[in-house]
Short mmCIF file of C-alpha atoms in Angstrom, two decimals:
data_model
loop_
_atom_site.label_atom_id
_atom_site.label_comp_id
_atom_site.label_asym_id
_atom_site.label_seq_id
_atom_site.Cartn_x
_atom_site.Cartn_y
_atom_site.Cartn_z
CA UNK A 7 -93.06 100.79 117.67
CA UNK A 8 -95.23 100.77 115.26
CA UNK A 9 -94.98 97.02 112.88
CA UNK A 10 -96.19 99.32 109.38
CA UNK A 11 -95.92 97.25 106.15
CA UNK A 12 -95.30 99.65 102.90
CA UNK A 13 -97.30 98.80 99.84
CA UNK A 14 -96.63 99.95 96.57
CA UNK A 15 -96.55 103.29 95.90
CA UNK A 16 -99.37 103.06 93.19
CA UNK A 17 -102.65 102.10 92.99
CA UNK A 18 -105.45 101.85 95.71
CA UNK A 19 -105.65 99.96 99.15
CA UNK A 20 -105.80 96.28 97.96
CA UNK A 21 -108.43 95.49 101.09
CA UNK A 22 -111.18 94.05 99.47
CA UNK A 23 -113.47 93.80 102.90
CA UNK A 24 -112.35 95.58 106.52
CA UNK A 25 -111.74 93.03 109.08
CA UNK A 26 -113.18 93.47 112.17
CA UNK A 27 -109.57 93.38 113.94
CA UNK A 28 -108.80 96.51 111.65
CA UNK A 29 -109.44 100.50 110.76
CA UNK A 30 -108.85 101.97 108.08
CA UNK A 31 -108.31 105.57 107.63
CA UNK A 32 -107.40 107.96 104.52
CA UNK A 33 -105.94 110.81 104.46
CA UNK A 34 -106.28 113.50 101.87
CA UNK A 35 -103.25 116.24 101.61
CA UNK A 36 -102.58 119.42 100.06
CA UNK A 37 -99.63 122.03 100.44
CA UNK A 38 -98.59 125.43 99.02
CA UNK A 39 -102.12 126.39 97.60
CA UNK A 40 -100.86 129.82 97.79
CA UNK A 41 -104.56 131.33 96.92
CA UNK A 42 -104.18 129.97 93.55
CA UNK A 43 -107.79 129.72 93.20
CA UNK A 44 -107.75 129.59 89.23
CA UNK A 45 -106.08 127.06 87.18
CA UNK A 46 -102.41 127.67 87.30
CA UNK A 47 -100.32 127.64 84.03
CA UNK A 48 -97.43 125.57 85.19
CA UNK A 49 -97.51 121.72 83.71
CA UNK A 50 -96.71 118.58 85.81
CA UNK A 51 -94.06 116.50 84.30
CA UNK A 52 -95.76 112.70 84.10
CA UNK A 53 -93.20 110.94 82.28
CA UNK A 54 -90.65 111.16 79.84
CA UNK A 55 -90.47 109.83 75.93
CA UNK A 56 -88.04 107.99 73.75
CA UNK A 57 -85.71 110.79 73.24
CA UNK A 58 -85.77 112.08 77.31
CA UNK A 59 -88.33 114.72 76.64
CA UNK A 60 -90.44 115.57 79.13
CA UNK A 61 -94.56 114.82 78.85
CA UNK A 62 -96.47 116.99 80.45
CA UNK A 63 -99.78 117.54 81.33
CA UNK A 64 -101.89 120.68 82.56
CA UNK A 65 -102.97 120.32 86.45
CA UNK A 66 -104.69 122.41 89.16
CA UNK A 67 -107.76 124.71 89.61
CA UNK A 68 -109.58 124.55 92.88
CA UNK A 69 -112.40 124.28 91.04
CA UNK A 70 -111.37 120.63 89.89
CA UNK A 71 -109.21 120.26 93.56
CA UNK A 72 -112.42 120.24 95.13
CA UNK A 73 -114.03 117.53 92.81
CA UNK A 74 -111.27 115.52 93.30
CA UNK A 75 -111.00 115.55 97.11
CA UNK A 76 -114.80 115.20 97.36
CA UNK A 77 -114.63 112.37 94.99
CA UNK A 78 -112.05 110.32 96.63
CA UNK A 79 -113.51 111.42 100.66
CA UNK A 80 -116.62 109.47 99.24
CA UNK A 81 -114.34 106.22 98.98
CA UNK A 82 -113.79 105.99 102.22
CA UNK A 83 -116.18 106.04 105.58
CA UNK A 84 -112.79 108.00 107.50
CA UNK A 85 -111.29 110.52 105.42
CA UNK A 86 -108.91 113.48 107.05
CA UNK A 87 -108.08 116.61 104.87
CA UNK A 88 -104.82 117.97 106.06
CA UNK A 89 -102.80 120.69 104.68
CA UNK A 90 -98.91 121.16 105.39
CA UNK A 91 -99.51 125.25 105.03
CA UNK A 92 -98.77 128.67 102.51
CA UNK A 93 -102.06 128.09 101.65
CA UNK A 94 -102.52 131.55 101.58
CA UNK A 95 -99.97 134.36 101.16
CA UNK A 96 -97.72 134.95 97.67
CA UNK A 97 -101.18 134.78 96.05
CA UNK A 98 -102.50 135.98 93.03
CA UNK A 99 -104.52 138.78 92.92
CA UNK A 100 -108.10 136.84 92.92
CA UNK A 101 -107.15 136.03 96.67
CA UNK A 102 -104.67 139.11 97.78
CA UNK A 103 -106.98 141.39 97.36
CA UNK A 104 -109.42 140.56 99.75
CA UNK A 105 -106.52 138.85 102.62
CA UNK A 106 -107.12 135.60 101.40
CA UNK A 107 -110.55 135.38 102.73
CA UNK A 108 -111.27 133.33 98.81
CA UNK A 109 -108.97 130.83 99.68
CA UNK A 110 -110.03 129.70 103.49
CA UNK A 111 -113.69 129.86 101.88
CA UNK A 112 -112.82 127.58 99.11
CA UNK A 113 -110.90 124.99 101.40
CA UNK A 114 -113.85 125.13 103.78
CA UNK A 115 -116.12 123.84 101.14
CA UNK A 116 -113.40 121.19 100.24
CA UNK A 117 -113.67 120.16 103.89
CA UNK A 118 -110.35 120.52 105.42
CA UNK A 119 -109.84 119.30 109.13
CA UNK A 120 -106.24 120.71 109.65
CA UNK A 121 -103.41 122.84 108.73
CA UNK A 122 -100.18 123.33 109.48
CA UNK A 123 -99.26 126.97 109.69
CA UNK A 124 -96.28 127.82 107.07
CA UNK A 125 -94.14 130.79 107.11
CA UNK A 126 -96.62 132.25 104.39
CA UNK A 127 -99.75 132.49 106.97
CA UNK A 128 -97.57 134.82 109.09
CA UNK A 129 -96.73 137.45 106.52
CA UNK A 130 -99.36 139.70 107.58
CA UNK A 131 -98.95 138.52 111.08
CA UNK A 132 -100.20 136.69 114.39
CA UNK A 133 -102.97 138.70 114.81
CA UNK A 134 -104.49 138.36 111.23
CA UNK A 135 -104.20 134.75 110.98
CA UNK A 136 -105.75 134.46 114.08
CA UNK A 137 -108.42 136.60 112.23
CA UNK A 138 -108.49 133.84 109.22
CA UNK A 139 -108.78 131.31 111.90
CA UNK A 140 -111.77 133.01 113.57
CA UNK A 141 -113.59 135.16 110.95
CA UNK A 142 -114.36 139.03 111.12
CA UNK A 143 -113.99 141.58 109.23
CA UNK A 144 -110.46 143.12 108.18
CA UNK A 145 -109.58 145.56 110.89
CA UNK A 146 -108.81 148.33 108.15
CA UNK A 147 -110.44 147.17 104.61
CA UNK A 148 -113.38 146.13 105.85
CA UNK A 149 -115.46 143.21 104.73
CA UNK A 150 -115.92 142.25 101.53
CA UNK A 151 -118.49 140.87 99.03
CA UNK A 152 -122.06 139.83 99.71
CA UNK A 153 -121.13 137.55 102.43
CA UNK A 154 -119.34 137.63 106.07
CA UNK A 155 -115.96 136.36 106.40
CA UNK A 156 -116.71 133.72 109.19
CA UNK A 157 -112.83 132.28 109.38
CA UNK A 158 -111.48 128.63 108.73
CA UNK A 159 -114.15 125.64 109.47
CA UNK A 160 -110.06 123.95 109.76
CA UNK A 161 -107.85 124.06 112.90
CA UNK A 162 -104.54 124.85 112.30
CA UNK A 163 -102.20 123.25 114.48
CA UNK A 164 -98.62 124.91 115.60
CA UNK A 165 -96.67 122.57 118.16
CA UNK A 166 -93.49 124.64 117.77
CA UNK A 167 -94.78 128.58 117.68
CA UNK A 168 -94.69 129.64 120.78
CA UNK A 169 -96.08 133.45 122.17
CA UNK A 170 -92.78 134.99 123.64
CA UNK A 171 -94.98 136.26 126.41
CA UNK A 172 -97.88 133.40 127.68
CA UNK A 173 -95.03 130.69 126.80
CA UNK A 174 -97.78 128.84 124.98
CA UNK A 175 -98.57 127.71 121.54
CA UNK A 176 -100.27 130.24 118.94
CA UNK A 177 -102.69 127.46 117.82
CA UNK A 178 -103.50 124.14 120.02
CA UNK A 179 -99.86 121.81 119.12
CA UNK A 180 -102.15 119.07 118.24
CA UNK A 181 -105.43 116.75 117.32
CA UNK A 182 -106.67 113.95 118.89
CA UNK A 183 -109.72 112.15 116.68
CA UNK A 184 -111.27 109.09 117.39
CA UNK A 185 -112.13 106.70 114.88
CA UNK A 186 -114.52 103.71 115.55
CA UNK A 187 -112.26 103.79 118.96
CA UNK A 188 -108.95 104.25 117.65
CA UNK A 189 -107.32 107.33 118.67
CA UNK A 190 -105.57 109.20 115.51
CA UNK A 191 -103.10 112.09 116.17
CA UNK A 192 -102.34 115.54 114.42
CA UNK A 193 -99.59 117.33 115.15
CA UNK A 194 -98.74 120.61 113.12
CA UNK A 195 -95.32 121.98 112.65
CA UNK A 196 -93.47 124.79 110.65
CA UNK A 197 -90.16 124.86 110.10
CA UNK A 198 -88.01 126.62 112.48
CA UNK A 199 -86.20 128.94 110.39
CA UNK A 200 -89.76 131.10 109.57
CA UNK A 201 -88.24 134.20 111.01
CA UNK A 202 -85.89 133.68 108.54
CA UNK A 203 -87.62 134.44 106.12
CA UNK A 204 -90.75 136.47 106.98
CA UNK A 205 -90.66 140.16 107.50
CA UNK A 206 -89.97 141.05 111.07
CA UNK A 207 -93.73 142.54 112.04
CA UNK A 208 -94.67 138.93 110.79
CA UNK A 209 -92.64 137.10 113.73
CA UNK A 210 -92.85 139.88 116.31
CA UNK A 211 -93.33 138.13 119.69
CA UNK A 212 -93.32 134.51 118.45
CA UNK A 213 -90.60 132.38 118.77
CA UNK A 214 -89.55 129.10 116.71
CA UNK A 215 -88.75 125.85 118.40
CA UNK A 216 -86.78 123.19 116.48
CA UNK A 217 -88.90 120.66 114.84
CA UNK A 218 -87.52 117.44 115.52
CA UNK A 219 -87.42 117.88 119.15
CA UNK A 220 -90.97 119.50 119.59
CA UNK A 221 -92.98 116.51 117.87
CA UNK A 222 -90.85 114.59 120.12
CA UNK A 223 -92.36 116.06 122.58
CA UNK A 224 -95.89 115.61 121.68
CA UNK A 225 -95.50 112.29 120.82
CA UNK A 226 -94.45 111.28 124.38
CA UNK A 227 -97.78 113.32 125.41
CA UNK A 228 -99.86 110.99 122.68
CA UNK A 229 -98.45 108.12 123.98
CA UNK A 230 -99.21 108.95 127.15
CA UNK A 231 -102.43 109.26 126.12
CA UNK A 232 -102.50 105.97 124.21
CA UNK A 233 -101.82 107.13 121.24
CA UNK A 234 -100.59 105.34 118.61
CA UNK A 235 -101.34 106.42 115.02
CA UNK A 236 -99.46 109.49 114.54
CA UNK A 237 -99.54 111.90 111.63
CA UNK A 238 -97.26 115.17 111.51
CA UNK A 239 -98.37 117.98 109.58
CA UNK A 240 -95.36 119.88 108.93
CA UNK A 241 -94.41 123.03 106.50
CA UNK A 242 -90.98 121.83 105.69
CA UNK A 243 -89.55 119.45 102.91
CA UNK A 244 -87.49 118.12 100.83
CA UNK A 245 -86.35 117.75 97.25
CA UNK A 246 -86.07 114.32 95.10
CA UNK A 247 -84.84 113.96 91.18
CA UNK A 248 -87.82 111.47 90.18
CA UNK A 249 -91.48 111.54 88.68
CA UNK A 250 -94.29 113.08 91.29
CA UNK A 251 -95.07 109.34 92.32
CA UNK A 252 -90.68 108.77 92.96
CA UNK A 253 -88.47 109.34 95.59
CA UNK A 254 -85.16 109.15 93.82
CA UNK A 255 -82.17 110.42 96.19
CA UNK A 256 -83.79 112.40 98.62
CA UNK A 257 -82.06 115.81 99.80
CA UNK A 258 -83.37 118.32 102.52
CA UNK A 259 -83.99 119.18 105.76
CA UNK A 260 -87.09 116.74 106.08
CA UNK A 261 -84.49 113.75 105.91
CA UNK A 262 -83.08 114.72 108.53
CA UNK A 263 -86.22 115.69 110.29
CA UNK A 264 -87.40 112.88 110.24
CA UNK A 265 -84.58 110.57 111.27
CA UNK A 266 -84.47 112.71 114.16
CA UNK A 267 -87.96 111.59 115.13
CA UNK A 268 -89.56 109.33 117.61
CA UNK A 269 -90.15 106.51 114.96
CA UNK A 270 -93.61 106.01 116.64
CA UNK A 271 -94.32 108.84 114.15
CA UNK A 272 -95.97 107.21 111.03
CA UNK A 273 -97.01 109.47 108.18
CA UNK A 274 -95.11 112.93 107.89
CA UNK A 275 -97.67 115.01 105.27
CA UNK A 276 -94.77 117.97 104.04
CA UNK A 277 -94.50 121.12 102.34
CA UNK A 278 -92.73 124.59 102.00
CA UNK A 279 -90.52 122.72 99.09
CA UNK A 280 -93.17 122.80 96.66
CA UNK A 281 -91.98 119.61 95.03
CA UNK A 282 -93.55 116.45 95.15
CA UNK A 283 -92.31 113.24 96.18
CA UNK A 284 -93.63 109.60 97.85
CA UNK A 285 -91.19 108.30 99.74
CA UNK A 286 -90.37 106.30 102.33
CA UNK A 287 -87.91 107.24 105.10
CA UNK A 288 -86.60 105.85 108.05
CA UNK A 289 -89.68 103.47 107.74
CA UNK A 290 -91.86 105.70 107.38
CA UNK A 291 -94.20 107.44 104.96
CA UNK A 292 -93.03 110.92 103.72
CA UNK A 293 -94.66 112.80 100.76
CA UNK A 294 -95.74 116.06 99.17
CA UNK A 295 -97.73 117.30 96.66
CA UNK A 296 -96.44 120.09 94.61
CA UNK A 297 -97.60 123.23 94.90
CA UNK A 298 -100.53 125.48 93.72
CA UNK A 299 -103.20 122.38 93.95
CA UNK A 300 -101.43 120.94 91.12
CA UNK A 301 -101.94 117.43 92.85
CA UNK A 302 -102.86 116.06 95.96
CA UNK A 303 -101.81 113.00 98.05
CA UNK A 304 -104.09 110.00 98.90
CA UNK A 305 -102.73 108.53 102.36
CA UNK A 306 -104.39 104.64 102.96
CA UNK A 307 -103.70 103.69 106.63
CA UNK A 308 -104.72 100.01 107.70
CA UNK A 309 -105.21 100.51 111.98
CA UNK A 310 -104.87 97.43 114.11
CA UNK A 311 -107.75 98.01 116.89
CA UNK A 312 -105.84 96.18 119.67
CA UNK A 313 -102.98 97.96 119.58
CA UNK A 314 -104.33 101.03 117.62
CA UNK A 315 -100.73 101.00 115.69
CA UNK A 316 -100.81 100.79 112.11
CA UNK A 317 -100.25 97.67 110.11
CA UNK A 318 -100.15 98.63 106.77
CA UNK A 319 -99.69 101.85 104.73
CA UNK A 320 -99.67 103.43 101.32
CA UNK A 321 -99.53 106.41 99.28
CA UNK A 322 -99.67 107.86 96.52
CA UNK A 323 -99.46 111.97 94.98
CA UNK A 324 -102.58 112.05 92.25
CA UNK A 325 -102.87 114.82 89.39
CA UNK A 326 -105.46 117.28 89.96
CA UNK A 327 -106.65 116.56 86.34
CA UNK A 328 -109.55 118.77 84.72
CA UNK A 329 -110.93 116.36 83.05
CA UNK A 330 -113.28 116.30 85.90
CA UNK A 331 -116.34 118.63 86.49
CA UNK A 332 -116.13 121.42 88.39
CA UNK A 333 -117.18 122.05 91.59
CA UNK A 334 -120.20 124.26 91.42
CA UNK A 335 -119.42 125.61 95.17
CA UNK A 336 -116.03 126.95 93.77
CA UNK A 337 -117.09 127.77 90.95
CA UNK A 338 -119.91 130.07 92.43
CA UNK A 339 -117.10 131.38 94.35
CA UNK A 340 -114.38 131.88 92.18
CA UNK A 341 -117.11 133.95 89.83
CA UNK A 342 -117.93 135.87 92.98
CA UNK A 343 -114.35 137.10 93.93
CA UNK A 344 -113.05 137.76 90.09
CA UNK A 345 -116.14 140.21 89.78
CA UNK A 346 -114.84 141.83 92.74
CA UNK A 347 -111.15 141.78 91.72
CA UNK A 348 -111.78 143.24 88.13
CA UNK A 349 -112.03 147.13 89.33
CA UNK A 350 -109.34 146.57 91.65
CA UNK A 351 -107.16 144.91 89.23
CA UNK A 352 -107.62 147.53 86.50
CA UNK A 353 -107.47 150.71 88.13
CA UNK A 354 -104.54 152.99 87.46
CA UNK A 355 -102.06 153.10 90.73
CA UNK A 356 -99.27 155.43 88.45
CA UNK A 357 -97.62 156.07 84.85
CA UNK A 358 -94.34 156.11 84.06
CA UNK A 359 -93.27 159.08 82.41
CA UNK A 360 -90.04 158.54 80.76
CA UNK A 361 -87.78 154.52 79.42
CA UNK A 362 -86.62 152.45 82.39
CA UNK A 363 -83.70 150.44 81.11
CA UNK A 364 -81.24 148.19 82.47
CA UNK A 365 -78.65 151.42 80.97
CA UNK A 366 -75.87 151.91 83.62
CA UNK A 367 -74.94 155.06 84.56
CA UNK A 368 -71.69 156.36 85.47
CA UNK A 369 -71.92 154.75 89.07
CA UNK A 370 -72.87 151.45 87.66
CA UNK A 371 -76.82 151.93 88.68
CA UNK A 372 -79.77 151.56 86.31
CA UNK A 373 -83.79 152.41 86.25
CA UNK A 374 -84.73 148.39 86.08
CA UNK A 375 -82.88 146.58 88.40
CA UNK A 376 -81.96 142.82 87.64
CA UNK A 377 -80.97 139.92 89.37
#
């Protein structure tokens, strides 16, 4: 059991100089990038003014994510990159077009170490995402651009997808790292009720193990192996009704996730919710980070090298703000793929010959179909 002592939720690690006795770690996490390689339009709520108005500010652009990340990796001598998955999948254009090859290539260069595979990664699926994992070209479009597509640099991790016919996990279940001797552990998760809510070519020949009960699994194989920091990666959330940095009443299937949990479990990096929230549960630290690279979480982990448990923890979401300057990687990129997309995006695929209108007919149907 781990003896973890919660800081506040803002600010940086107040550890002026490492002890010897100690390790510190940080951990940098993303979720729900979605291929939204360009700056997004949606505003992050920061605050509110004297009448209850909302203040917002404009957020996002993997251009400026990867500034950020970079920037705050060079803070510390042990930085992870984690993601809780959909980055890719329900993208925009920029990144469908080509499979999402843009987006793996753009968290490459931000240095990712791990993902979590979300219900998102499996829309096209097993067999292409092992594709994204390993590089190649698409089996039927081809490659694309001026470069090979030589797959994620990042392991995604998938304790609870299991092929129907080997009995074994799509992706290794988990990552052991070692850090100045301390063993840190990764394990990935997505939430159970994928099939759900992916088409059914997607899922074909994969089943879904409950969450809860699989990383309690692993974590009795980590502990086995003398494990005792333990991170889950895990494509499911929650919802909360404060600011990004809040945690104010806390609904979803994370809480209950997470209670369920081996408490030797100490940070729980989520997703799929696409809200953001820093919270503590059950003792332990919970959080995500929006959606669309918006922001991105900051994870401070003090290690205890005798008993490789940690002693003291913190977090906190940050804006991706673009008051930064861009990452000339991305930037080279992004350039790269929007040349590409432009004939793509402005060909003509039909015309419509005649109104559509929401007009019902006698049988109650119309031409434009609302919901």
């Amino acid at each position: 059991m781990m003896m973890l002592v919660i800081l506040a939720p803002l600010g940086c690690l107040e550890v002026s100089e490492p002890e010897r006795s100690t390790t510190e770690i940080q951990i940098l996490a993303i979720n729900d990038i979605h291929g939204q390689l360009e700056p997004p339009t949606s505003k992050i709520v920061v605050d509110y003014n004297e009448t209850g108005a909302p203040i917002t500010v404009e957020a996002g652009g993997a251009e400026y994510l990867a500034t950020h990340i970079k920037r705050l990796s060079s803070e510390s001598q042990n930085t992870f990159v984690v993601s809780a998955g959909g980055s890719i999948g329900a993208s925009p254009l920029i990144s469908a077009l080509f499979h999402d090859e843009p987006t793996i290539k753009a968290l490459n260069i931000m240095g990712l170490d791990f993902s979590a595979v979300g219900n998102h990664e499996l829309d096209e699926g097993p067999d292409e995402l092992m594709r994204i994992q390993n590089g190649g070209c698409h089996p039927i479009d081809g490659c694309f651009g001026n470069s090979s597509f030589e797959g994620a640099q990042f392991q995604f991790l998938a304790a609870n997808i299991v092929n129907e016919s080997t009995n074994t996990t799509i992706f290794p279940a988990y990552n052991v790292t070692y850090v100045q001797g301390v063993p840190i552990g990764f394990i990935g998760v997505t939430l159970k009720d994928t099939p759900s809510i992916v088409i059914p070519s997607g899922v074909k020949g994969l089943k879904f193990l409950d969450e809860a009960e699989t990383i309690n699994e692993y974590v009795r194989k980590l502990k086995d192996m003398g494990v005792e920091t333990i991170i889950v990666i895990i494509h499911e959330g929650g919802s909360q009704e404060g600011l990004y940095n809040e945690s104010l009443n806390m609904t979803g299937s994370i809480v209950d996730i997470v209670t369920a949990t081996d408490d030797e479990v100490d940070v729980f990096v989520t997703g799929h919710t696409h809200k953001a929230y820093n919270a503590v549960i059950d003792g332990r630290i919970v959080t995500e980070a929006g959606s669309a690279g918006s922001m991105l979480t900051d994870i401070d982990l003090v290690i205890s090298n005798e008993t490789h448990d940690v002693v003291k923890g913190r977090a906190r979401n940050i804006i991706v703000s673009r008051d930064v300057p861009k990452d000339s990687e991305v930037v080279e990129l992004v350039k790269e793929y929007e040349s590409l997309a432009a004939p793509l995006a402005n060909r003509v695929v039909g015309n419509i010959t005649d109104n559509i209108t929401i007009e019902a007919n006698d049988s109650g149907e119309s031409s434009l179909a609302i919901s």
